[in-house]
Amino acid sequence: MTIKTFYFRLLKHPLGALYGTLLGGIAFFAAVPMFVPGMWDAALVDLVMAGILIALMLKNFIFTFRRPAVFPEKCTAWGMLLCANLLALIPAHDFPGSLSTAFVFTLLICAFVLYFSGRSMAAYSAIPAVWCCVFMPYHEEFMLLLSFPLRLSATVLSAGILKICGIGVVYSGTTLSLPGVEIAITDACSGINQLDAFLLIAFIAIQMLHKKILWKILHFAFIIPAIIIGNSLRIVLTVFLYHLLGETVLQGGWHIALGYVQIIFAFAIFLVIGKIFSEFFS
């Protein structure tokens, strides 16, 4: 189906266009504060991801048989509105307490779609609504929340691999202590800066690899483990290169290059997992 055909079919379904416009507007205004030096790339990735999710929602809206919402669905929609009102009464201070406001908007949108378009379309709109209303406005907070667990997991796993390889290493928190040097796994080394782009690439790969929603969800769940394993392999490789070349691998071009190696490792692991799903479980 061409973009032109998609556009004309969408014009015949004004409610779908309204849902897409509403979510697109929320995504745009959520991304505006991120258009600052050092974060504009994350803003673009988030906007592209929002666009893909909204397009998939509209595609399902156009091709899915729709029927008017029945009475139980309308009652559920009113119940969601009630929950939204109760959430709105919760005092919103700093993160994560302020998330209540984001979930209010998410519930309002899903309730609106459920009431006018039924449960099938409400289900398709849930993920775009959460991305646009919850994740994007609190992008930096979620990244910081994930950073330490990612760093700690990679530190523990890499220390275990190094011990198996016969290298004496002790870890404390997110720091590896080797003879003559300590390697600190910082936020920049955790893989968190590449998480946005990795999510986008992985989501596109999943759409191409799998047809069943269950396999898409299970494969997508392996994103974080793939990043942790990829980062652990990068740390192990860094230690081996340190023994061969010295401290030069801990700074400058070597450090940047090893960061890209981490992405390659993580994506390769992610694709292998997807191939296993395709070959043995499809």
Coordinates of C-alpha atoms in Angstrom, one line a residue:
M1 CA 0.0 0.0 0.0
T2 CA 1.4 3.4 -1.0
I3 CA 1.5 6.4 1.2
K4 CA -1.1 8.1 -1.1
T5 CA -3.5 5.2 -0.7
F6 CA -2.9 5.2 3.1
Y7 CA -3.7 8.9 3.2
F8 CA -7.0 8.7 1.3
R9 CA -8.2 5.7 3.3
L10 CA -7.4 7.6 6.5
L11 CA -9.4 10.5 5.4
K12 CA -12.4 8.2 5.3
H13 CA -11.9 7.5 9.0
P14 CA -11.7 10.9 10.8
L15 CA -11.6 9.4 14.2
G16 CA -8.3 7.6 13.3
A17 CA -6.9 10.9 12.0
L18 CA -7.9 12.6 15.2
Y19 CA -6.2 9.9 17.4
G20 CA -3.0 10.2 15.3
T21 CA -3.0 14.0 15.3
L22 CA -3.6 14.1 19.1
L23 CA -0.7 11.6 19.9
G24 CA 1.5 13.3 17.3
G25 CA 1.0 16.7 18.9
I26 CA 1.8 15.3 22.4
A27 CA 4.9 13.7 21.1
F28 CA 6.1 16.9 19.4
F29 CA 5.6 19.1 22.5
A30 CA 7.2 16.4 24.7
A31 CA 10.3 16.4 22.4
V32 CA 10.6 20.2 22.2
P33 CA 12.4 20.5 25.6
M34 CA 15.0 17.9 24.4
F35 CA 16.1 20.0 21.4
V36 CA 19.2 21.2 23.3
P37 CA 22.9 20.5 22.8
G38 CA 23.6 16.9 23.7
M39 CA 20.0 15.7 23.6
W40 CA 18.6 16.7 20.1
D41 CA 19.6 13.2 18.7
A42 CA 17.5 11.5 21.4
A43 CA 14.6 13.9 20.6
L44 CA 14.7 12.9 17.0
V45 CA 14.9 9.2 17.7
D46 CA 11.9 9.5 20.1
L47 CA 9.9 11.4 17.5
V48 CA 10.7 8.8 14.8
M49 CA 9.7 6.0 17.2
A50 CA 6.4 7.9 18.0
G51 CA 5.7 8.3 14.3
I52 CA 6.2 4.6 13.6
L53 CA 4.0 3.6 16.5
I54 CA 1.3 6.0 15.4
A55 CA 1.5 4.8 11.8
L56 CA 1.1 1.2 12.9
M57 CA -1.9 2.2 15.0
L58 CA -3.5 4.0 12.1
K59 CA -2.7 1.0 9.8
N60 CA -4.6 -1.3 12.2
F61 CA -7.4 1.2 12.4
I62 CA -7.8 1.3 8.6
F63 CA -7.7 -2.5 8.1
T64 CA -9.3 -3.8 11.2
F65 CA -13.1 -4.4 11.2
R66 CA -14.6 -1.8 13.5
R67 CA -17.9 -1.9 15.2
P68 CA -19.5 0.5 17.6
A69 CA -18.5 0.1 21.2
V70 CA -20.9 -2.1 23.1
F71 CA -22.3 -1.3 26.6
P72 CA -19.7 -3.1 28.6
E73 CA -16.9 -1.3 26.7
K74 CA -18.6 2.1 27.3
C75 CA -18.8 1.3 31.0
T76 CA -15.1 0.4 31.0
A77 CA -14.3 3.7 29.3
W78 CA -16.2 5.6 32.1
G79 CA -14.4 3.5 34.7
M80 CA -11.1 4.6 33.1
L81 CA -12.2 8.2 33.2
L82 CA -13.0 7.8 36.9
C83 CA -9.5 6.3 37.5
A84 CA -8.0 9.3 35.6
N85 CA -9.9 11.7 37.8
L86 CA -8.6 9.9 40.9
L87 CA -5.0 9.9 39.6
A88 CA -5.4 13.6 38.9
L89 CA -6.1 14.2 42.6
I90 CA -2.7 12.8 43.6
P91 CA -0.2 15.6 44.4
A92 CA 2.3 15.7 41.6
H93 CA 5.8 16.6 42.8
D94 CA 9.1 15.4 41.5
F95 CA 9.6 12.2 39.5
P96 CA 8.3 9.5 40.0
G97 CA 5.3 11.1 41.7
S98 CA 4.7 13.3 38.7
L99 CA 4.1 10.2 36.6
S100 CA 0.5 10.3 37.8
T101 CA -0.2 13.2 35.5
A102 CA 1.3 11.4 32.5
F103 CA -0.9 8.3 33.3
V104 CA -3.9 10.6 33.5
F105 CA -3.4 11.7 29.9
T106 CA -2.8 8.1 28.8
L107 CA -6.0 6.9 30.4
L108 CA -8.0 9.7 28.9
I109 CA -6.8 8.9 25.4
C110 CA -7.4 5.2 25.8
A111 CA -10.8 5.8 27.3
F112 CA -11.7 8.1 24.4
V113 CA -10.7 5.5 21.8
L114 CA -12.4 2.7 23.7
Y115 CA -15.7 4.6 23.9
F116 CA -15.9 5.6 20.3
S117 CA -13.9 2.8 18.5
G118 CA -14.1 -0.3 20.7
R119 CA -11.6 -2.4 22.6
S120 CA -9.6 -3.5 19.6
M121 CA -8.6 0.0 18.7
A122 CA -8.1 0.9 22.3
A123 CA -5.6 -1.9 22.6
Y124 CA -3.7 -0.7 19.5
S125 CA -3.6 2.9 20.9
A126 CA -2.2 1.9 24.3
I127 CA 1.5 1.5 23.4
P128 CA 1.6 4.8 21.3
A129 CA -0.2 6.6 24.2
V130 CA 2.3 5.3 26.8
W131 CA 5.3 6.2 24.6
C132 CA 4.0 9.7 23.8
C133 CA 2.4 10.6 27.2
V134 CA 4.7 8.8 29.7
F135 CA 8.1 7.9 28.2
M136 CA 8.8 11.0 26.1
P137 CA 8.0 13.7 28.7
Y138 CA 10.2 11.8 31.3
H139 CA 12.9 10.6 28.9
E140 CA 15.9 11.8 30.9
E141 CA 14.4 10.5 34.2
F142 CA 13.8 7.0 32.8
M143 CA 17.3 6.9 31.3
L144 CA 18.8 7.8 34.7
L145 CA 16.6 5.2 36.4
L146 CA 17.9 2.5 34.1
S147 CA 21.5 3.6 34.1
F148 CA 22.7 2.2 37.4
P149 CA 21.1 -1.3 37.0
L150 CA 22.6 -1.5 33.5
R151 CA 26.1 -0.5 34.8
L152 CA 25.9 -2.8 37.8
S153 CA 24.8 -5.9 35.8
A154 CA 27.5 -5.3 33.2
T155 CA 30.1 -4.9 35.9
V156 CA 29.1 -8.2 37.7
L157 CA 28.9 -10.2 34.4
S158 CA 32.2 -8.9 33.0
A159 CA 34.0 -9.6 36.3
G160 CA 32.7 -13.2 36.2
I161 CA 33.9 -13.6 32.6
L162 CA 37.3 -12.2 33.4
K163 CA 37.7 -14.5 36.4
I164 CA 36.8 -17.5 34.2
C165 CA 39.5 -16.3 31.8
G166 CA 42.0 -16.3 34.7
I167 CA 42.3 -12.6 35.1
G168 CA 42.4 -11.4 38.8
V169 CA 39.7 -8.8 39.2
V170 CA 37.6 -7.4 42.1
Y171 CA 34.5 -5.3 41.6
S172 CA 32.9 -2.9 44.0
G173 CA 29.7 -1.3 42.8
T174 CA 30.3 -0.3 39.2
T175 CA 34.1 -0.3 39.4
L176 CA 36.5 -3.0 38.3
S177 CA 39.8 -3.2 40.2
L178 CA 42.7 -4.9 38.2
P179 CA 46.4 -5.0 39.1
G180 CA 47.6 -1.4 38.5
V181 CA 44.3 0.1 37.3
E182 CA 40.7 0.7 38.2
I183 CA 38.0 0.9 35.5
A184 CA 34.9 2.8 36.5
I185 CA 31.7 2.0 34.5
T186 CA 30.1 5.4 34.2
D187 CA 26.8 6.5 32.8
A188 CA 28.4 7.0 29.4
C189 CA 29.8 3.5 29.5
S190 CA 26.5 1.8 30.5
G191 CA 25.0 1.8 27.0
I192 CA 22.2 4.2 28.2
N193 CA 23.2 6.8 25.6
Q194 CA 22.6 4.3 22.8
L195 CA 19.4 2.9 24.3
D196 CA 17.1 5.2 22.3
A197 CA 18.6 4.4 18.9
F198 CA 18.8 0.7 19.9
L199 CA 15.1 0.7 20.8
L200 CA 14.2 2.2 17.4
I201 CA 16.4 -0.2 15.4
A202 CA 15.3 -3.2 17.4
F203 CA 11.7 -2.3 17.0
I204 CA 12.1 -2.1 13.2
A205 CA 14.0 -5.4 13.1
I206 CA 11.2 -7.1 15.1
Q207 CA 8.6 -5.9 12.7
M208 CA 10.6 -7.5 9.9
L209 CA 11.4 -10.7 11.7
H210 CA 8.1 -11.7 13.2
K211 CA 4.5 -11.8 12.3
K212 CA 3.0 -13.0 15.5
I213 CA 2.5 -10.4 18.3
L214 CA 3.6 -12.9 21.0
W215 CA 7.0 -13.4 19.4
K216 CA 7.4 -9.7 18.8
I217 CA 6.8 -9.0 22.5
L218 CA 9.1 -11.8 23.7
H219 CA 11.9 -10.8 21.3
F220 CA 11.5 -7.1 22.4
A221 CA 11.9 -8.1 26.0
F222 CA 15.5 -9.2 25.2
I223 CA 16.7 -5.7 24.4
I224 CA 18.0 -5.0 27.9
P225 CA 19.7 -8.4 28.3
A226 CA 21.3 -7.8 24.9
I227 CA 22.6 -4.4 25.9
I228 CA 24.0 -5.8 29.2
I229 CA 25.8 -8.7 27.5
G230 CA 27.1 -6.4 24.7
N231 CA 28.5 -4.0 27.3
S232 CA 30.0 -6.8 29.3
L233 CA 31.8 -8.1 26.2
R234 CA 33.1 -4.6 25.5
I235 CA 34.5 -4.3 29.1
V236 CA 36.2 -7.7 28.8
L237 CA 37.7 -6.7 25.4
T238 CA 38.9 -3.4 26.9
V239 CA 40.7 -5.3 29.7
F240 CA 42.4 -7.7 27.2
L241 CA 43.5 -4.7 25.1
Y242 CA 44.7 -2.9 28.2
H243 CA 47.0 -5.8 29.0
L244 CA 48.3 -5.7 25.4
L245 CA 48.5 -1.9 24.7
G246 CA 48.3 -0.2 28.1
E247 CA 46.2 2.8 29.2
T248 CA 45.8 4.2 25.7
V249 CA 42.7 2.0 25.2
L250 CA 41.0 3.7 28.1
Q251 CA 40.8 7.1 26.4
G252 CA 40.5 8.9 23.1
G253 CA 39.7 7.1 19.9
W254 CA 40.1 3.7 21.4
H255 CA 37.4 4.4 24.0
I256 CA 35.0 5.7 21.3
A257 CA 35.7 2.8 19.0
L258 CA 35.0 0.3 21.8
G259 CA 31.7 2.1 22.4
Y260 CA 30.6 1.3 18.9
V261 CA 31.8 -2.3 19.3
Q262 CA 29.4 -2.6 22.2
I263 CA 26.5 -1.6 19.9
I264 CA 27.6 -4.1 17.4
F265 CA 27.8 -6.9 20.0
A266 CA 24.4 -6.0 21.5
F267 CA 22.7 -5.9 18.1
A268 CA 24.3 -9.1 16.9
I269 CA 23.1 -10.9 20.1
F270 CA 19.6 -9.4 19.6
L271 CA 19.4 -10.6 16.0
V272 CA 20.7 -14.1 17.0
I273 CA 17.9 -14.4 19.6
G274 CA 15.4 -13.3 16.9
K275 CA 16.7 -15.9 14.5
I276 CA 16.3 -18.6 17.2
F277 CA 12.7 -17.5 17.7
S278 CA 12.1 -17.6 13.9
E279 CA 13.7 -21.0 13.4
F280 CA 12.5 -23.0 16.4
F281 CA 9.3 -21.4 17.6
S282 CA 7.5 -20.1 14.6

